[in-house]
Every structure is written in structure tokens, then in C-alpha cells.
XYZ file of C-alpha atoms in Angstrom:
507
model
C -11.471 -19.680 7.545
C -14.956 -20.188 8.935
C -13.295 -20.837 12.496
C -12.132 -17.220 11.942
C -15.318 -16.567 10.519
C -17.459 -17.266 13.872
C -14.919 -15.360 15.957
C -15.334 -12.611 14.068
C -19.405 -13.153 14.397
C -19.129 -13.198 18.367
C -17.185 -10.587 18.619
C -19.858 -8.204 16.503
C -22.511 -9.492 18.183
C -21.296 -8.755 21.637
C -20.177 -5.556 20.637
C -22.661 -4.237 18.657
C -27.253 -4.295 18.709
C -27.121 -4.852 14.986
C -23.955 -5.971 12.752
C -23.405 -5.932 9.102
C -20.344 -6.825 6.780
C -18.979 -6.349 3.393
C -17.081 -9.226 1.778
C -14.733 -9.139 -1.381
C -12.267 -11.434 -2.855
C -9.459 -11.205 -5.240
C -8.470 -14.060 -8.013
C -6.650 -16.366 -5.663
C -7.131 -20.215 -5.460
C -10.903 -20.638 -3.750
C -11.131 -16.772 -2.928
C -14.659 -16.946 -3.788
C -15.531 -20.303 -1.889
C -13.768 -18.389 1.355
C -15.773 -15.129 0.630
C -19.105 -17.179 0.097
C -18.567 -19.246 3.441
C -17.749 -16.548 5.449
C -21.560 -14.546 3.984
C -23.110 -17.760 5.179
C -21.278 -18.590 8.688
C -21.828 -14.274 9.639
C -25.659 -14.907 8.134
C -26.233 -17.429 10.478
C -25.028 -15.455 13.268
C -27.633 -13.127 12.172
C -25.514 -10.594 11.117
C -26.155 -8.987 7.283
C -23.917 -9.776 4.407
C -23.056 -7.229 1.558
C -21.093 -9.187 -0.972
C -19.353 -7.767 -4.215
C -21.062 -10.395 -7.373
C -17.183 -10.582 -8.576
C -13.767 -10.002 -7.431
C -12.887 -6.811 -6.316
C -10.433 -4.568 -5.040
C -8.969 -4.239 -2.066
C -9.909 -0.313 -1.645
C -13.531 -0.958 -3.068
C -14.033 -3.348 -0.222
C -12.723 0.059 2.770
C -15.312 2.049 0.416
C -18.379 -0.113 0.197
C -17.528 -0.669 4.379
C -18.089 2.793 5.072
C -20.311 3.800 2.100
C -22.868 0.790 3.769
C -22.308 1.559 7.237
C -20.924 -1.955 8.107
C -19.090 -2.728 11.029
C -16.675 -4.412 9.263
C -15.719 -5.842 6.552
C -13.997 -8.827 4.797
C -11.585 -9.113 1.687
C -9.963 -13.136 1.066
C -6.638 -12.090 -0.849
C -2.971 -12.491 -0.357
C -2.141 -9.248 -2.099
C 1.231 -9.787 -4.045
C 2.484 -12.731 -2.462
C 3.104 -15.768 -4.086
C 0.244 -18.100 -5.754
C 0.507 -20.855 -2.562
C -0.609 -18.178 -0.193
C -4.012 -16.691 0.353
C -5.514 -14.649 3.373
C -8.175 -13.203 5.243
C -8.378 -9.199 5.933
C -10.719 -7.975 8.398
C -11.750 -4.234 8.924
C -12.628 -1.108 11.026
C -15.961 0.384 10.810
C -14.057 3.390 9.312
C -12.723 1.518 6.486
C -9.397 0.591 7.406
C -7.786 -2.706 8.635
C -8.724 -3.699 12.161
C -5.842 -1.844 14.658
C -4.681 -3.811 17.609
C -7.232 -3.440 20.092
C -10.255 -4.899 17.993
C -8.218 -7.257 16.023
C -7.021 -8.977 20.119
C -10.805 -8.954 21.152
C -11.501 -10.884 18.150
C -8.477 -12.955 17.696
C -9.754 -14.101 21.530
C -13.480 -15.270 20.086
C -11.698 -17.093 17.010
C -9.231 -18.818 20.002
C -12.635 -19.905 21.562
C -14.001 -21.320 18.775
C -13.875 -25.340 18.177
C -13.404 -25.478 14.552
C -15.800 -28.576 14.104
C -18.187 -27.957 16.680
C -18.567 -24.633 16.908
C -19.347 -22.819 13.492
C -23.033 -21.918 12.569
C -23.939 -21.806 9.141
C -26.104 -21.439 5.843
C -26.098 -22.100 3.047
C -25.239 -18.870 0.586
C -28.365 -18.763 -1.904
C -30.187 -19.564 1.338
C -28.693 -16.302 2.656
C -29.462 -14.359 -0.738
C -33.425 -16.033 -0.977
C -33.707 -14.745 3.083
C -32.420 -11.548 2.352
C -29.719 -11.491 4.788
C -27.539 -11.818 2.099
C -27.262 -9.108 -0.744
C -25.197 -8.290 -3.460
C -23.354 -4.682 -3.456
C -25.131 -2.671 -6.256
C -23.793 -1.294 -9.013
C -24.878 2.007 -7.793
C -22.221 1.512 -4.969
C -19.237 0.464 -7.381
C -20.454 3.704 -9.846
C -20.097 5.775 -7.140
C -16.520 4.990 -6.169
C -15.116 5.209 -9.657
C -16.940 9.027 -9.885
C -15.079 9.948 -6.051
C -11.932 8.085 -7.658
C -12.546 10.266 -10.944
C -12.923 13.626 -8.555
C -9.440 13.396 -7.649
C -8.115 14.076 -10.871
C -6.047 17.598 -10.389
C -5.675 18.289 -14.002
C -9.175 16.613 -15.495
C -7.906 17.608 -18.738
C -4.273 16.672 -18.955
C -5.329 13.267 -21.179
C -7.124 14.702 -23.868
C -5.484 15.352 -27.028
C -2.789 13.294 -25.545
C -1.271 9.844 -27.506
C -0.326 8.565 -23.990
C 0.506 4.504 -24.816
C 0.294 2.410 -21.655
C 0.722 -1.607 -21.279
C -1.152 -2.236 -18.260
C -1.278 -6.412 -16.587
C -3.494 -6.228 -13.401
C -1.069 -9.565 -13.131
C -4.455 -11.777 -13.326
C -6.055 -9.735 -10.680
C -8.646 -7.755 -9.661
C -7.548 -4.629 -11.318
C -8.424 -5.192 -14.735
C -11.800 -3.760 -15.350
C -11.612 -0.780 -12.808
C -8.315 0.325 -13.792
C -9.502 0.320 -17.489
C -12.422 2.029 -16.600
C -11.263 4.957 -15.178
C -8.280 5.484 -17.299
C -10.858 4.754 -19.847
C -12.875 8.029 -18.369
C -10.109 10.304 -18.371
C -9.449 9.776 -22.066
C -6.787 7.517 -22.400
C -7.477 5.592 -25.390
C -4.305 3.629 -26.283
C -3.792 1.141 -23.647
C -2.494 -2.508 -24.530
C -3.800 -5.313 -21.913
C -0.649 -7.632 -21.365
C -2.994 -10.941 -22.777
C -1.756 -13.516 -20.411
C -2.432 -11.818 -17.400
C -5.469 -9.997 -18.461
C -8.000 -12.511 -16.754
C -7.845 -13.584 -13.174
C -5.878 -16.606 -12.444
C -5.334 -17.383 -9.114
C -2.262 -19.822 -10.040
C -0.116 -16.807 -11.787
C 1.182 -18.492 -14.163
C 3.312 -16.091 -16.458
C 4.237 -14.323 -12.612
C 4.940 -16.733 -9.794
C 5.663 -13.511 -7.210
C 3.004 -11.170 -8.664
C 4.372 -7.848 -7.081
C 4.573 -4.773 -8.899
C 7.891 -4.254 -7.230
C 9.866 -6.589 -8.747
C 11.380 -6.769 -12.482
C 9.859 -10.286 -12.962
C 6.427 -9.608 -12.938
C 6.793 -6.602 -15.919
C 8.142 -9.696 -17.994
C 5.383 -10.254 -20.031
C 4.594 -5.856 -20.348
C 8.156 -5.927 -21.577
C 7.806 -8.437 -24.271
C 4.763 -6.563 -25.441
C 6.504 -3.516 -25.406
C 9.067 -4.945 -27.785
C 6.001 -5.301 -30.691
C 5.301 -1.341 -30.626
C 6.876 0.776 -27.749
C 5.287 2.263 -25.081
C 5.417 5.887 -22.726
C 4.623 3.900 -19.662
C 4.654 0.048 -18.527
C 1.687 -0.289 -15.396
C 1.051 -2.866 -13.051
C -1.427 -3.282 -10.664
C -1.184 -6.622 -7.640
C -3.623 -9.140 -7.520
C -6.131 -7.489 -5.098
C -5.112 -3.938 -6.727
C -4.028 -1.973 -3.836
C -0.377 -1.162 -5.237
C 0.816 0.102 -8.288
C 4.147 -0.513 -10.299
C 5.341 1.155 -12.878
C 8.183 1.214 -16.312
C 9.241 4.210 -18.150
C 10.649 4.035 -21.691
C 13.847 6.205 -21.059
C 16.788 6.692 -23.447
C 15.953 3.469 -25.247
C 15.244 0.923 -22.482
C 12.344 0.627 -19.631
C 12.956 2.303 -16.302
C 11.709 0.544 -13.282
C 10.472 3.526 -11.101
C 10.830 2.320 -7.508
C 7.746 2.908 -5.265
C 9.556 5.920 -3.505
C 10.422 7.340 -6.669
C 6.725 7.597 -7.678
C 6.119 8.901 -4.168
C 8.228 11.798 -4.896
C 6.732 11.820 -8.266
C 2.984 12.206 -7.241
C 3.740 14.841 -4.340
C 5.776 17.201 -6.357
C 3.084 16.836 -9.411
C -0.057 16.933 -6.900
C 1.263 19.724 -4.866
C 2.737 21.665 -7.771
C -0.501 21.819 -9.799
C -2.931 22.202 -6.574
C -0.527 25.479 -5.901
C -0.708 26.616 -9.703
C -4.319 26.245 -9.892
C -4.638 27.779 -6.540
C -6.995 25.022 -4.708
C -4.074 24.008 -2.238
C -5.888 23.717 1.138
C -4.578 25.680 3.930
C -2.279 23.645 6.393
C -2.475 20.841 3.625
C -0.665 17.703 4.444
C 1.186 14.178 3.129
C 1.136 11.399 5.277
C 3.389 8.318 4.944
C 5.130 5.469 6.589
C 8.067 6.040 8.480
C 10.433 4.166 6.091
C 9.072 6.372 2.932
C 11.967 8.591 1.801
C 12.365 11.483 3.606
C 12.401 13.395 0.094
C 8.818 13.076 0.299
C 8.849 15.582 3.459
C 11.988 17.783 1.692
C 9.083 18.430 -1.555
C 6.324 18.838 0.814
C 8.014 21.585 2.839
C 9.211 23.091 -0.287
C 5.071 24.026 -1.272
C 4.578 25.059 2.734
C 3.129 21.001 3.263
C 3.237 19.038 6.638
C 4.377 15.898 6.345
C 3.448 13.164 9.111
C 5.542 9.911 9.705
C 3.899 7.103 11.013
C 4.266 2.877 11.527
C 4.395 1.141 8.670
C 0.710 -0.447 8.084
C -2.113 1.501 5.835
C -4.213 0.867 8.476
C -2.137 3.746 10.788
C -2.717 6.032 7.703
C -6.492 5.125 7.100
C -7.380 5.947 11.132
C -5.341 9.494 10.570
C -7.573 10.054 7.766
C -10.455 9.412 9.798
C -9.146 11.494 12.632
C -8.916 14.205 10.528
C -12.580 13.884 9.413
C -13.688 14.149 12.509
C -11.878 17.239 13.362
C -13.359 18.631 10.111
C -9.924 18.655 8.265
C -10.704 16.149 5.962
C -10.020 18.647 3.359
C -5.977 19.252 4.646
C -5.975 15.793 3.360
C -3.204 15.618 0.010
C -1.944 12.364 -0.627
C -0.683 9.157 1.135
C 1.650 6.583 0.651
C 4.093 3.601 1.747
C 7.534 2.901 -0.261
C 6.133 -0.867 -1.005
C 3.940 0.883 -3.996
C 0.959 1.833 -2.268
C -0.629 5.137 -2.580
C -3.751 6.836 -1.448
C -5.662 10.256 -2.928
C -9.485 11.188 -1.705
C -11.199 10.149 1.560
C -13.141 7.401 -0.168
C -10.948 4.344 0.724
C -8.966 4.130 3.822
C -6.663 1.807 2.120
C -3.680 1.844 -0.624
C -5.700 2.399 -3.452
C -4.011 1.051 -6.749
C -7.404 2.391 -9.269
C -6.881 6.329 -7.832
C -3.149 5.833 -7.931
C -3.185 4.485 -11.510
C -5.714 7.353 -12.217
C -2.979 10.120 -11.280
C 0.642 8.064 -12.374
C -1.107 8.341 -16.534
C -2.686 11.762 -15.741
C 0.811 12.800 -14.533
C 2.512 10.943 -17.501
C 0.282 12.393 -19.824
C 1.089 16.101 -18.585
C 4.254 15.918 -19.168
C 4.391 13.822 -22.070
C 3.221 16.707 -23.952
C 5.527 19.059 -22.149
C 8.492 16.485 -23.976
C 9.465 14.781 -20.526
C 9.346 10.906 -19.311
C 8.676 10.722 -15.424
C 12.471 9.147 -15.844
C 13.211 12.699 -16.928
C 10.693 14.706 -14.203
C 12.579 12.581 -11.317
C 16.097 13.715 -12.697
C 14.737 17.624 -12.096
C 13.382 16.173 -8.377
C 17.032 14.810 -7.920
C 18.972 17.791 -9.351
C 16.503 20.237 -7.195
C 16.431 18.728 -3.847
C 19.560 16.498 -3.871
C 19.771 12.289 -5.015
C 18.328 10.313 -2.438
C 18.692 6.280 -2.986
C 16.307 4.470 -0.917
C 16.994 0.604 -0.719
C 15.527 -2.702 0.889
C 17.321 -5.432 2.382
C 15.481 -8.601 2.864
C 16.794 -11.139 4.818
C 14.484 -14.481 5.473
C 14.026 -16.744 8.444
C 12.520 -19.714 7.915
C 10.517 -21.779 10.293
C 10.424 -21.457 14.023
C 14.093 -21.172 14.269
C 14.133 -18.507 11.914
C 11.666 -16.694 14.563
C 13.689 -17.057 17.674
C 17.091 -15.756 15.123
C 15.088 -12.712 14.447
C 14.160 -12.130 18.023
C 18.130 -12.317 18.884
C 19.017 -9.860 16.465
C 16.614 -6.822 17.591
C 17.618 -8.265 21.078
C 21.229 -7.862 20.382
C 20.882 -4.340 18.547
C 19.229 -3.433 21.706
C 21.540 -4.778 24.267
C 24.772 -3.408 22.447
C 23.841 -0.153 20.471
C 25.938 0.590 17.350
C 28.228 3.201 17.716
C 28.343 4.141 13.693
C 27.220 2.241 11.026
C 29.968 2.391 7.771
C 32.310 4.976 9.747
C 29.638 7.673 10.089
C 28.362 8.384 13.443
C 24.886 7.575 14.558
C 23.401 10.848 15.892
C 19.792 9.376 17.227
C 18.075 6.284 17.714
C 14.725 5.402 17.896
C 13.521 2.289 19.868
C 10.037 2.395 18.616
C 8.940 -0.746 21.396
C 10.104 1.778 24.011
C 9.005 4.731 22.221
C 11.725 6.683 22.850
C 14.439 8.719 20.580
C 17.974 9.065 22.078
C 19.849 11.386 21.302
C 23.790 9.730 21.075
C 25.896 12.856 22.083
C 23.939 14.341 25.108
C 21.797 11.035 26.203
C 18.556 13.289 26.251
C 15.251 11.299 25.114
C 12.344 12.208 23.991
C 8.781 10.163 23.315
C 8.146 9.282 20.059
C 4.498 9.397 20.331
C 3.350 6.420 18.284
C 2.040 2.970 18.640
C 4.699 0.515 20.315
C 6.302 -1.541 17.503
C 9.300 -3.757 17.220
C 11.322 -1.461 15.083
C 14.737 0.490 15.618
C 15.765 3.569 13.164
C 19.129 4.974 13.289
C 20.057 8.698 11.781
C 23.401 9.422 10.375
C 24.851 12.964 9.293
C 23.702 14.928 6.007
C 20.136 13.406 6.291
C 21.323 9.129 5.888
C 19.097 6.751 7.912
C 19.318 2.510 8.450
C 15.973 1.696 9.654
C 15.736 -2.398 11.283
C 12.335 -4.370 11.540
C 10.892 -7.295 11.489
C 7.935 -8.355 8.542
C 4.957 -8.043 10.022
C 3.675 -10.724 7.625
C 6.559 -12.359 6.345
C 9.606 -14.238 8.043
C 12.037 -11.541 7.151
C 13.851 -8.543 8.533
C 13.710 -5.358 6.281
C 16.240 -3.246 6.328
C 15.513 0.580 5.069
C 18.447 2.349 3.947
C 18.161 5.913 3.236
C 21.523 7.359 1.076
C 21.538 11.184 -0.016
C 24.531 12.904 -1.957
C 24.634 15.124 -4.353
C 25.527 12.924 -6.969
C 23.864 9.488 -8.179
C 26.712 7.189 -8.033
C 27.947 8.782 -5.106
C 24.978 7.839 -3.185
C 24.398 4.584 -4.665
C 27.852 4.085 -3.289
C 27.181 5.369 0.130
C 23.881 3.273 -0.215
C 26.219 0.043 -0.405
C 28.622 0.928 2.383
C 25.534 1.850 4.586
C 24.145 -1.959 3.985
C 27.344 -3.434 4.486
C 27.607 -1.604 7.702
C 24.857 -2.415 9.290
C 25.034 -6.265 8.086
C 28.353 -6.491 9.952
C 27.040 -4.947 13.213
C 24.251 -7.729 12.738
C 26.153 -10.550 11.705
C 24.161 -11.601 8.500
């Protein structure tokens, strides 16, 4: 860590007169002893340190970055992944995770560094005594829960309104900000799952603490069994995504993180529209392998939506290019299918505290219209037509599991599919090449993004198999994208789709 550490100190210092940092950590195993050593190694590079006094969120840290005027910032977490793992996230000056070009300059310092010989540092209540050290105010984390409270569309959907939640931030970070604003916007009956309440960096009731699995709603669900609940929420250890339950004709729902996708933009846009503060040329951004119902809704309410790589940090420097343009305020709502959302300018990050914020406000509307969100996404469905969106995972261990991964995007690229399950492939998308082929005339076309090892095929009737590589696991993803006008019917076409494209890879 504190090789990393003074890399990322001589690469501030040669780029910048005057540096400063923000630091935050999440609940994992010596998340605080990382965060503390890297204040003291940047200190004694004489750059200033603004720490968080306890574990934090992940979009607190992109706020207090830019609400500071740092040049970058630090958060030690591992997000969902298991309790073995922990990591180090470095950012932008805007707020979001260091893009390619900074993150090579510094990855180059860190390469430099000697490990033993090279790292300056102090000691951290040396650094707090000096000064170049200094806790983030509580002024600071006020301030982002009022700009998280400001995106609230319908401020007064939760009062008068017996909304019952089980929330676990999953021994995280989420526990007192996501009680504090739901807190704020009058939700009163909300059951903390007990053994997950405080952070615990070893999991123990959730060995793979992700929102989007079943697993980790284990605990909500036995809690829900004592007195029921509208709406099971999870937040990941370093709260940037959200997962949710509904109670639905007798059993819990798991709502997939497209599904609340579609969810948010139809209630967001719908209510902006009704209450007639819908910006002009508003728009929805979201990564490429979102469902493309997100863009069907948005079109529906005269929204742009724009597709691009899948990384937060691509979405973040969008938002910022839009600030700068003075559009900030065509700005609706972001979001990834792995459960991460984003509403307001304040973070340029997934944002699990807002996103919480606007699932129960949503909940709570419609909970007193007589509807479930398992019952709003039905409407969604019978209105625009069933989309199933899956993920296949497939793991590759090792560094033989690396050079098998390599050979299948090689061989997809050497000998193009023809059809995947018996339906023709009308376009690919080589997004290393960035180019989009169309299959019956051979015409391309740029596709006007960063270069990325990913390949998307798109079938008839609006299907899609997108292929790529985890860019921080060994795994290939597959994205499957099945629409039909009845559930079972694309479920089924869902399956064959998977099968297909397994075949043509061989796995």
C-alpha cells in the first residue's frame, strides 16, 4: 500500500505546485491502518491530508474530493467482494476514479518505487499535531446529506406513510448515512438487520457481501419472518450499490439491479414531467450493458439516453463534461446493471445513500397508491414489452485462466459468429477497434468511445449477447439481453441466447 502510496505522491508533486488528498475507508480488515499510512507517507511528501474520523462511503469520499478542492483522493475498500480481499481506489480531481491516462502516469511512479527503500513517512498524530493532517468536518459530511436530501422529487411522498423497511448496510459503511437520510425524509419504521448492523470487516453472517446476490438478504429475510416488511434494503460494504426485496404475493422479490433501473427512470422522469421541473434536453446516462429498457422509458418522456463503457468513472467525467458546458442541469439519473445508481452532481460515483433515498421515496409513493415496486415493474413490462436481462459468469483462475480468456475474445474475433441460438446477428461491435459492422452490407461505422476489450452482438426484435472480460475479477461476463412480449417467453429466449453463445465459445 504505501509503495502505491509514494507513487501516487510523485506523481502529484510533479504534476501539480501544491497537492492535497482526501482519504476514506470502509470496514474491511486494516482499512483504517491502510487509510492512516497512506495520510502519513502523502504528509511526508508534503502534500495535505483530509481524512474522514470514521469509515465512510465510497461517494462521500468523490464529494469531500471536489467539495475540498483536492487533487485526488483515496478510499481503502474492496466494495462487495469477498472478506479476503481489500483495495485501494484512487481519484480524479473531479471526483471520479482516475481514467487511463493519469492512472498509467502514476502506475509508472509506483513501478519506480523500491518498496523498502523508497517510501517517506510520518507518523499520523505527527501529521494531525503539524497540521498537514486534518480531519474532514462535520460541516462537510452535513452538507452532502442536505445535496443528497435536494434530490428528493416528491419531498413529501414519506409522510403519513407506514413504509416498513429492513435495511443491513452488510457491516459496512452505510449504516449511519443511510439511516440518516431516510431518517430525514420521514421514514420512521425501519428494522436494522442486528448482525450486520456494525462494521465487521470479516462478514461473518455474509461471506460475498453483494447486494446482488440472494445470500447476503439471508439474515433481512429471517427478520422479515418476525413481522413482515414493504421492502428488504441492502447497501455493500463501502455503500456505493444498493439491493433490494419486495414482499410480493406472499414471498420476497429480489429486484435485479436493471429492474430498479427501470424502476427509478420511469418514477424520476414521470414525476419531474407531472410536476413540470423536467429540464429541457434532460438526459439518463448508463453503461452499455444496462438494459436497453432504460433508453425505451427515457424516449417515452422525450429523454436522451447515452451508452457508455462499463466503469462509473466514464459516467462521473460525462457529468463533469456537462458542467462545464453549463448543462449540469440536463443531468437526470445514472446507473450500471451491477446495482449502482447516481442522482445530483454531488458525487461522481455510484452513490448507494441518494439511491436508497429515492428506492423508499419511490416505495413509499406507491405504497399508498396500493402497489409493490413488484407490481409498478409488471405495468413497466406490460407497457413497453418484458425484457430479461441476465449475467453469465464464467471464472479463470490463475495465470492460465488469463491466457484462456485472451483465446476466447481472440477466437470470437478471428471467426465471427454467424447467429447466436438460430437468430441472425445483425451488428457487431468490436469496442478494441471501435468499430460497429454492420453483418448484411459490411459498412462500419466508429463507435466513438474509449478502446476496451469488449464485443456486443445485436439480434432481431431488440436481443443483444454482449462478451467481456472483468475488469477486476478473473471472469468473463456475459450480458444477455431477451425481450418478448411475454415473461416466460423471454426467459426462454434468455436461455437459448446463453446456450448459444456458450457453444460458439466452447465453455
Amino acid at each position: 500500500v504505501n509503495q502505491v502510496n509514494q507513487g501516487l505522491a510523485e506523481y502529484l508533486n510533479s504534476e501539480y505546485k501544491e497537492a492535497s488528498v482526501a482519504i476514506a475507508y470502509d470496514s474491511r480488515i486494516n482499512s483504517e491502518l491502510f487509510a492512516k499510512e497512506s495520510a502519513g507517507v502523502l504528509a511526508a511528501n508534503g502534500i495535505k491530508v483530509y481524512i474522514y474520523k470514521e469509515l465512510m462511503p465510497t461517494p462521500m469520499l468523490s464529494f469531500a474530493v471536489r467539495r475540498l478542492g483536492c487533487q485526488s483522493g483515496i478510499i481503502i475498500t474492496a466494495s462487495h467482494n469477498p472478506a479476503k480481499y481489500n483495495g485501494y481506489k484512487c481519484y480524479d480531481p473531479k471526483g471520479y476514479q482516475m481514467t487511463d491516462e493519469a492512472a498509467q502516469k502514476t502506475y509508472g511512479f509506483i513501478q519506480k518505487t523500491d518498496m523498502f527503500k523508497d517510501v517517506r513517512s510520518i507518523g499520523f498524530e505527527e501529521g494531525l499535531a503539524s497540521g498537514i493532517i486534518e480531519y474532514i468536518s462535520e460541516e462537510i459530511i452535513e452538507e452532502f446529506y442536505k445535496l443528497t436530501l435536494n434530490q428528493a422529487v416528491r419531498p413529501d411522498a414519506c409522510e403519513s406513510c407506514d413504509l416498513k423497511i429492513i435495511y443491513t448496510p452488510l457491516n459496512g459503511t452505510g449504516n449511519k448515512p443511510v439511516r440518516e437520510v431516510l431518517s430525514r425524509i420521514g421514514l420512521k419504521n425501519i428494522r436494522v438487520v442486528p448482525e450486520q448492523e456494525k462494521p465487521d470487516g470479516n462478514f461473518p453472517t455474509a461471506p460475498y457481501p453483494n447486494p446482488e446476490i440472494r445470500q447476503a438478504f439471508e439474515c433481512a429475510l429471517k427478520l422479515a419472518e418476525e413481522e413482515k416488511a414493504d421492502l428488504l434494503l441492502a447497501t455493500d460494504p463501502d455503500c456505493d450499490r444498493v439491493g433490494i426485496a419486495v414482499f410480493h404475493k406472499g414471498e420476497y422479490k429480489l429486484i435485479s439491479g436493471n429492474e430498479v433501473g427501470a424502476l427509478l427512470t420511469q418514477y424520476v422522469l414521470s414525476t419531474l414531467k407531472e410536476r413540470g421541473t423536467l429540464a429541457d434536453r434532460p438526459l439518463v446516462i448508463k453503461s452499455f450493458v444496462t438494459t436497453d429498457l432504460i433508453e425505451v422509458i427515457a424516449a417515452d418522456y422525450g429523454c436522451q439516453t447515452v451508452n457508455l463503457l462499463t466503469g462509473f468513472k466514464y459516467i462521473g467525467e460525462y457529468i463533469s463534461e456537462l458542467e462545464e458546458n453549463n448543462e449540469a442541469d440536463r443531468f437526470v439519473l445514472a446507473m450500471e446493471e451491477s446495482y449502482g445508481y447516481l442522482a445530483g452532481t454531488h458525487a461522481r460515483d455510484k452513490d448507494a445513500v441518494v439511491a436508497s433515498m429515492l428506492i423508499c421515496e419511490m416505495a413509499a409513493y406507491y405504497k399508498k397508491q396500493g402497489k409493490s415496486l413488484a407490481d409498478v415493474l409488471e405495468e413497466i413490462y406490460s407497457r413497453y414489452g418484458n425484457y430479461v436481462n441476465t449475467v453469465l459468469n464464467f471464472s479463470f483462475e490463475g495465470e492460465s485462466g488469463m491466457i484462456k480468456m485472451k483465446e476466447l475474445m481472440e477466437s470470437l474475433r478471428s471467426k465471427p459468429p454467424k447467429e447466436i441460438a438460430g437468430r441472425p446477428i445483425l451488428s457487431s461491435a468490436d469496442y478494441k477497434t471501435s468499430l460497429v459492422t454492420d453483418r448484411k452490407t459490411g459498412a462500419q461505422s466508429p463507435i466513438g468511445l474509449p478502446k476496451s476489450n469488449v464485443l456486443s452482438y445485436k439480434l432481431p426484435q431488440g436481443n443483444s449477447v454482449i462478451v467481456r472480460p472483468s475488469g477486476t475479477e478473473p471472469k468473463i461476463k456475459i450480458y444477455l439481453t431477451a425481450r418478448a412480449s411475454g415473461r416466460e417467453e423471454a426467459e426462454t429466449l434468455a436461455e437459448e441466447m446463453g446456450l448459444g453463445i456458450k457453444n460458439i465459445m466452447g465453455i
